[in-house]
Coordinates of C-alpha atoms in Angstrom, one line a residue:
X1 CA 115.2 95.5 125.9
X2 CA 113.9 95.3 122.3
X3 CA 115.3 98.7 120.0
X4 CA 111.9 98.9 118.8
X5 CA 109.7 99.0 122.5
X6 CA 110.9 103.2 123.0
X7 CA 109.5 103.6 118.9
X8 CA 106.7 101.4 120.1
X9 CA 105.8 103.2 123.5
X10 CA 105.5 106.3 121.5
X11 CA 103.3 105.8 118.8
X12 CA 100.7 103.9 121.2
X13 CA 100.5 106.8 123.6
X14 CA 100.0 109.3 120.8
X15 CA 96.1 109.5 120.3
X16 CA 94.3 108.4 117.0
X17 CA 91.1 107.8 117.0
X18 CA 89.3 106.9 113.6
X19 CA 88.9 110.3 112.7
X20 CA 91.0 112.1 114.9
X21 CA 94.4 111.4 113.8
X22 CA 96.2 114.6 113.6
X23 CA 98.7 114.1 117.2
X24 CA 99.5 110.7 115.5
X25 CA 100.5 111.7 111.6
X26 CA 102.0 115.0 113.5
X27 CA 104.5 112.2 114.9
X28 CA 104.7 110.0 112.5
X29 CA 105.8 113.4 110.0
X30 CA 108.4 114.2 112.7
X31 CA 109.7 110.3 112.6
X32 CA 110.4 110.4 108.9
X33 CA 110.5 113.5 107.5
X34 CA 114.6 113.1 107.4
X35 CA 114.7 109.8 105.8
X36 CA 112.3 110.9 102.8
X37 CA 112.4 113.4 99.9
X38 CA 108.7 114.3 100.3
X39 CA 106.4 114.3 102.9
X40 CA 102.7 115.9 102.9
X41 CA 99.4 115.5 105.0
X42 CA 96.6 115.4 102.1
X43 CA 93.2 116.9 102.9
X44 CA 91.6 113.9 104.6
X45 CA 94.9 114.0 106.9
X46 CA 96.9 111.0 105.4
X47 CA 100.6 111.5 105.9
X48 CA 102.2 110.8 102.3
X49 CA 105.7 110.1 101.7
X50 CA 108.2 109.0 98.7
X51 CA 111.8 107.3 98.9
X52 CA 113.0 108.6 95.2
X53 CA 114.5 105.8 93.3
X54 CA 115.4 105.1 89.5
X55 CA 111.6 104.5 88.7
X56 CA 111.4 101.0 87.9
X57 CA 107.9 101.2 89.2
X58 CA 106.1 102.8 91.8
X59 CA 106.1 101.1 94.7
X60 CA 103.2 101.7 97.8
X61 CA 103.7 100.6 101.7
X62 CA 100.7 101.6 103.5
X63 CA 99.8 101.4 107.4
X64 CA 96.8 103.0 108.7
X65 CA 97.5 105.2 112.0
X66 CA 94.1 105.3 113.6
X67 CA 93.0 103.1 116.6
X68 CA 89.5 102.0 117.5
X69 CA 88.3 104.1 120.5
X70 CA 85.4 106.1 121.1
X71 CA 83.9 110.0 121.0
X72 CA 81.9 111.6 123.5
X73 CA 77.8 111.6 122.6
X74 CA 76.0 113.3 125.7
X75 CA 77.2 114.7 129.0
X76 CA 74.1 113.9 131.6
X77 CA 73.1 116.2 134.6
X78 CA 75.2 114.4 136.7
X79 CA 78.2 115.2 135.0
X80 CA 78.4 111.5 133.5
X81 CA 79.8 111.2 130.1
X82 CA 77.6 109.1 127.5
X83 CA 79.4 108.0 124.1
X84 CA 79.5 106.2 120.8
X85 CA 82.1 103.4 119.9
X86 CA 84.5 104.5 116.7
X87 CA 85.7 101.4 115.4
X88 CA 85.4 97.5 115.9
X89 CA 86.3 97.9 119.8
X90 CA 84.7 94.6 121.5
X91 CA 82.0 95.8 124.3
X92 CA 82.9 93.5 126.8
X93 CA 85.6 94.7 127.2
X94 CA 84.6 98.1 128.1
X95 CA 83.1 98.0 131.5
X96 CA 86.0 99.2 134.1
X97 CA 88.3 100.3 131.7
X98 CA 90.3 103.5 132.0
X99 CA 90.2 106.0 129.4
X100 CA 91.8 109.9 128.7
X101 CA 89.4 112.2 127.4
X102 CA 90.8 114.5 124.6
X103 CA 89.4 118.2 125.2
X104 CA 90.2 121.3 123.9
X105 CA 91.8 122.2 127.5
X106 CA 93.5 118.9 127.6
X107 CA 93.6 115.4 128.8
X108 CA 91.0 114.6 131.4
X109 CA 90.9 110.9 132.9
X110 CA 88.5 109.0 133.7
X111 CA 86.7 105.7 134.1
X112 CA 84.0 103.8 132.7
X113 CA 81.5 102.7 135.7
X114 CA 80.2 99.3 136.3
X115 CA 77.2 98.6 138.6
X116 CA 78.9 96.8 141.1
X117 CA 77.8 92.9 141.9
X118 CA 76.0 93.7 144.7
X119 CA 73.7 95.6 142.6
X120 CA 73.1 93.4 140.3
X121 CA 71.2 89.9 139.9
X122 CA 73.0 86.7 138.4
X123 CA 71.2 87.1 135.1
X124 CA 72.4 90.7 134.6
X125 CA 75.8 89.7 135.6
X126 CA 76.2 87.5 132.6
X127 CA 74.6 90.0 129.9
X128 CA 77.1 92.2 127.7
X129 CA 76.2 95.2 128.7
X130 CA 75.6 97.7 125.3
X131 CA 78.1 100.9 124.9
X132 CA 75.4 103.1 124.9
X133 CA 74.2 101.8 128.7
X134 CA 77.7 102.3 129.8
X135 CA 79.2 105.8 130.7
X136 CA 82.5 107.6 132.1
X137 CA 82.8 109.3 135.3
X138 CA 85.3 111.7 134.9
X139 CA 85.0 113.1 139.2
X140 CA 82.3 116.0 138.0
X141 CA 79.3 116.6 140.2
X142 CA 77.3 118.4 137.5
X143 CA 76.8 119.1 133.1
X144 CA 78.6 122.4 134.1
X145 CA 81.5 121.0 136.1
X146 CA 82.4 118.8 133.0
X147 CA 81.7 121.6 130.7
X148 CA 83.6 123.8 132.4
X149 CA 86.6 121.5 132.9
X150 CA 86.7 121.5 128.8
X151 CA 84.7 118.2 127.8
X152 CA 82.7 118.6 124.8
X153 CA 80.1 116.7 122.3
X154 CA 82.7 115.0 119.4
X155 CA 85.3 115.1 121.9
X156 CA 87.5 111.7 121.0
X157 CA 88.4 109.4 124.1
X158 CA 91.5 107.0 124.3
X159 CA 91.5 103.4 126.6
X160 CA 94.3 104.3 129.1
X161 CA 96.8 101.6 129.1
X162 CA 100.8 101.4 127.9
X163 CA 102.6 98.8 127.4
X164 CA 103.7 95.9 129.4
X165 CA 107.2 93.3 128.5
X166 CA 106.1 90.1 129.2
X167 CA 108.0 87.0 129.5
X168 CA 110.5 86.3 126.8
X169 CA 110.0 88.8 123.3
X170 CA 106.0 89.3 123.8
X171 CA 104.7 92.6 124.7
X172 CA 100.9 94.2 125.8
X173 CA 99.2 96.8 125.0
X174 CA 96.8 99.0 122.9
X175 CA 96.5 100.3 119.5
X176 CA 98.8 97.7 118.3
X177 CA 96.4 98.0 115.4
X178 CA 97.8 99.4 113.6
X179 CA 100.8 101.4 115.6
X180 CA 103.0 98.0 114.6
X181 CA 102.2 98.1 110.9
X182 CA 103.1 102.0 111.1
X183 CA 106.0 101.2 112.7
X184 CA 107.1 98.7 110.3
X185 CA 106.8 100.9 108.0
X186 CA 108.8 103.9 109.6
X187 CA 111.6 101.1 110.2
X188 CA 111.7 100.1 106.2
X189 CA 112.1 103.8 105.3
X190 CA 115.0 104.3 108.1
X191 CA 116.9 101.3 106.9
X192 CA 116.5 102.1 103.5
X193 CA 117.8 105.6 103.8
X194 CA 121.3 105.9 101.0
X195 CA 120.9 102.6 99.5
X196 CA 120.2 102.5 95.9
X197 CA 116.9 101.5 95.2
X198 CA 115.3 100.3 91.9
X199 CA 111.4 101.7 93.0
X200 CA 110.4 104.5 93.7
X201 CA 108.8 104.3 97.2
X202 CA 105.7 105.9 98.0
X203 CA 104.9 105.1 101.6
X204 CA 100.8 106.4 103.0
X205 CA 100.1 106.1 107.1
X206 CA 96.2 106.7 106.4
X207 CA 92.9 107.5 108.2
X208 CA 89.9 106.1 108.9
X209 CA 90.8 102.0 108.3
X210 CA 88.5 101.3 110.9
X211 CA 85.7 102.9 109.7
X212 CA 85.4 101.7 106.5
X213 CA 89.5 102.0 104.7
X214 CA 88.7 105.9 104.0
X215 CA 91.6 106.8 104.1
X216 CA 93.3 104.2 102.2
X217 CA 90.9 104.9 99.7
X218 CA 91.7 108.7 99.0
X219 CA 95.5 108.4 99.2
X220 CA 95.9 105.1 96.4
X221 CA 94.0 107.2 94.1
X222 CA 96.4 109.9 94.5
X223 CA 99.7 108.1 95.0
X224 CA 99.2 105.8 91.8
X225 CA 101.0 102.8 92.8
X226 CA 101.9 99.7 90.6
X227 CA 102.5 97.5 93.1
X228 CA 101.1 97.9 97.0
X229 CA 102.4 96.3 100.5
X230 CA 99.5 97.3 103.1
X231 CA 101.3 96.2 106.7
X232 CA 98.4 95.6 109.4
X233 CA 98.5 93.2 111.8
X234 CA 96.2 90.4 112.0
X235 CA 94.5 87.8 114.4
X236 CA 96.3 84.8 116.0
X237 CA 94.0 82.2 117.2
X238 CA 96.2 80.4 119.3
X239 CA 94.8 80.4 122.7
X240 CA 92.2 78.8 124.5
X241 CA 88.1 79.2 123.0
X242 CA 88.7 79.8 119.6
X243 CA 87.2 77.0 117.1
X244 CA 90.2 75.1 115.7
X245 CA 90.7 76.4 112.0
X246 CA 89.5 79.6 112.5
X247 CA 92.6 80.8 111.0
X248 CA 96.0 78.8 111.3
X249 CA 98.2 82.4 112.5
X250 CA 99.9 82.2 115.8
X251 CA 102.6 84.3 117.5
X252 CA 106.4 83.8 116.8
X253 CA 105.9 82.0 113.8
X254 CA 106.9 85.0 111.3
X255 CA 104.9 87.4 109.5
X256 CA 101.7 86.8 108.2
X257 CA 101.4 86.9 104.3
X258 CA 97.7 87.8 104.0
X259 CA 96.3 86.0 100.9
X260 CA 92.5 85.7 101.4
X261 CA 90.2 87.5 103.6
X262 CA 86.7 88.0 104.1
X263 CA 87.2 91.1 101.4
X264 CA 90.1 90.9 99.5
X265 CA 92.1 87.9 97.1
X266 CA 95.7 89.0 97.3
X267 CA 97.3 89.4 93.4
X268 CA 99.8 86.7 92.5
X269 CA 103.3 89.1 91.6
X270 CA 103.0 91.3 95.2
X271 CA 102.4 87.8 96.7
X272 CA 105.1 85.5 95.2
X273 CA 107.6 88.3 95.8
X274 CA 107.1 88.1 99.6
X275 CA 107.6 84.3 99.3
X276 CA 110.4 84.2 97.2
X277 CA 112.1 86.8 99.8
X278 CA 111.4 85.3 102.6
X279 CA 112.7 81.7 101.8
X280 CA 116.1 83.3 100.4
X281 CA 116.4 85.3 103.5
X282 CA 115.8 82.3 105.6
X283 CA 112.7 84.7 107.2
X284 CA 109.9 82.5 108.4
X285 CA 106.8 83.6 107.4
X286 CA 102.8 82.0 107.4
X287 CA 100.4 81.8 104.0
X288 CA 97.3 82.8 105.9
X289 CA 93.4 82.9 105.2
X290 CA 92.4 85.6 107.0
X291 CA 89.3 86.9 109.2
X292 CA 88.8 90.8 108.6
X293 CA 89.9 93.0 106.2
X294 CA 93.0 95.3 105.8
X295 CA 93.3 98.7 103.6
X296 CA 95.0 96.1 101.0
X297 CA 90.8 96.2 99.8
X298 CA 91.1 99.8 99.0
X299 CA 94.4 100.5 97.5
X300 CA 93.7 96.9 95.5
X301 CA 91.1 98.9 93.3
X302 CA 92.3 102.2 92.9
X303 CA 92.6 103.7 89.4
X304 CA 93.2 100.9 86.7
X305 CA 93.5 98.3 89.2
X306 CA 97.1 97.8 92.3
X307 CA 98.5 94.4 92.4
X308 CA 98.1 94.3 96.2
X309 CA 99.3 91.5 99.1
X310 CA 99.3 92.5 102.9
X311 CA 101.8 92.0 105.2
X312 CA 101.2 91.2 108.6
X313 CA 101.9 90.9 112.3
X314 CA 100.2 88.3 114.4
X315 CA 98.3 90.2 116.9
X316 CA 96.3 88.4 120.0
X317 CA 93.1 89.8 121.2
X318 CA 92.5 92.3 118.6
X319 CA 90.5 95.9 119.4
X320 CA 91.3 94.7 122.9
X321 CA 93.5 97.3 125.0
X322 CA 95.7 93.9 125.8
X323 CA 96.7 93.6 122.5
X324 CA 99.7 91.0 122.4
X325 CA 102.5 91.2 119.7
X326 CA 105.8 89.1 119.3
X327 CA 108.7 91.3 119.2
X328 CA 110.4 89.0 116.9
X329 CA 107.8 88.7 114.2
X330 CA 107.6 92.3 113.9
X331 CA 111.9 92.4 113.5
X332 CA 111.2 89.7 110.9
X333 CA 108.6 91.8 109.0
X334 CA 110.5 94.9 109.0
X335 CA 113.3 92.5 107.3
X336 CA 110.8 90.9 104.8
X337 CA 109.4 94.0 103.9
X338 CA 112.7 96.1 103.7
X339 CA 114.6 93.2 101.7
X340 CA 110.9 92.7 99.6
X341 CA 111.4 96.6 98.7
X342 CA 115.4 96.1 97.7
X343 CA 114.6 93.1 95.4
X344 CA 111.9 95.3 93.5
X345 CA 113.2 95.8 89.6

């Protein structure tokens, strides 16, 4: 077994929701708070951190911690829980899912229900049926029942899956968006820890990405950085159904160096340093155009301007809770962005 998959396991379990991230930057604080010489949640709850070097510039890795999920909107008479989506999360994937409810009181499981097929005609079979026509049955007969057993309006709710090892160095499961960039990221600081570094490091595990890069936004403007490294992960399209040349990524061919997507042109010096790393390290790597958008859009225009390139993991099924990550691209972008970070002077 993989010395990341325990890390891994951890920081997917831990809840973090766009907007409810405080159990996940709580961990995260506890993962790295030895291997930094400052660490601080900001007011919007970004965890902030810096590496102290010899100040040859200032020098940002950012990875945002929240997952796509959803937030309870109504509790009906029949106990049923009605909600609203937070985030991209695909609706068709929805129906019959699992999910943990995150109350006050505690965690509450439940299900989402799905009118069964013999309840249904052919046509409706085949429709995508909207979020806000689906509902979670938690067991409760009754408003009160629910109520009383601590579920709330604004209460945020989690899909309920771990992770699986599948065959040879993949793995599945959810919230590898971005939990794998934030891991890459708490791996680069730990490996880094007593070697003499030229930048200083500032490292920001932000809010909000997937509502909009709020987070992102808030904690470039107050971190300052020269030079930025956002690590997301970002969509393979090697499987059956997707157009050929959607986008060129697949799995286990290296870490994704994001130069184009729908909102952001990478800058030249960030880019050409990831390159020139990876081919003397003998680290494969992929140029990629890229669907989507990572905080790299944010930080890029903070203050007087960040030269800005992403770094990524290839990631199947995106927003899915059968996310599918190659446990070897994601050693390989811990060593490009670690060895990227030593070479900075």
């Amino acid at each position: 077994m993989s010395k990341l998959i325990p890390l891994i396991k951890e920081l997917i379990s831990t809840p973090g929701v766009s907007g409810f991230e405080t159990e996940i930057a709580q961990l995260i604080v506890s993962k790295i708070e030895n291997y930094v010489d400052e660490v601080k949640v900001d007011r919007l709850g970004n965890v902030l951190a810096q590496v102290k070097g010899k100040g040859a510039a200032r020098v940002l890795v950012d990875a945002h911690m929240d997952e796509v999920g959803l937030v309870v909107k109504a509790i009906d008479d029949k106990g049923f829980i009605r909600f609203e989506v937070l985030g991209g999360i695909d609706n068709r994937v929805l129906p019959a899912q699992r999910v943990i409810i995150h109350t006050r009181k505690g965690k509450i499981k439940g299900s989402i229900g799905i009118i069964p097929p013999h309840f249904t005609t052919g046509k409706e079979r085949d429709k995508v049926i909207p979020a806000e026509n689906l509902f979670i049955d938690i067991g409760a007969s009754s408003r009160e029942e629910a109520m009383e057993a601590g579920v709330r309006v604004v209460d945020p709710i989690t899909l309920d899956r771990g992770l699986d090892e599948l065959l040879g160095s993949r793995i599945c499961g959810k919230a590898f968006d971005d939990r794998i960039g934030c891991l890459v990221a708490i791996e680069s600081i730990k490996r880094l820890k007593d070697q003499k570094i030229a930048a200083d490091l500032l490292y920001s595990f932000t809010v909000e990405e997937e509502r909009g890069l709020r987070g992102a936004t808030v904690s470039a403007y107050s971190l300052k950085p020269e030079i930025a490294f956002p690590v997301d992960t970002t969509g393979a399209a090697d499987f059956p159904g997707v157009k050929p040349y959607t986008t060129t990524i697949e799995l286990g061919k290296g870490p994704v160096i994001r130069a184009v997507d729908v909102r952001f042109v990478s800058d030249r010096q960030p880019r050409e340093m990831l390159i020139e790393t990876a081919e003397k390290m003998g680290i494969p790597y992929q140029l990629a155009v890229a669907m989507g958008s990572t905080d790299g859009a944010a930080v890029q225009l903070a203050r007087e301007g960040v030269a800005t390139c992403p770094l990524c993991v290839p990631l199947r099924y995106t927003h899915s809770p059968v996310e599918i990550v190659d446990l070897k691209d994601i050693e390989n972008t811990i060593k490009l962005l670690t060895e990227t970070l030593k070479s900075v002077t």
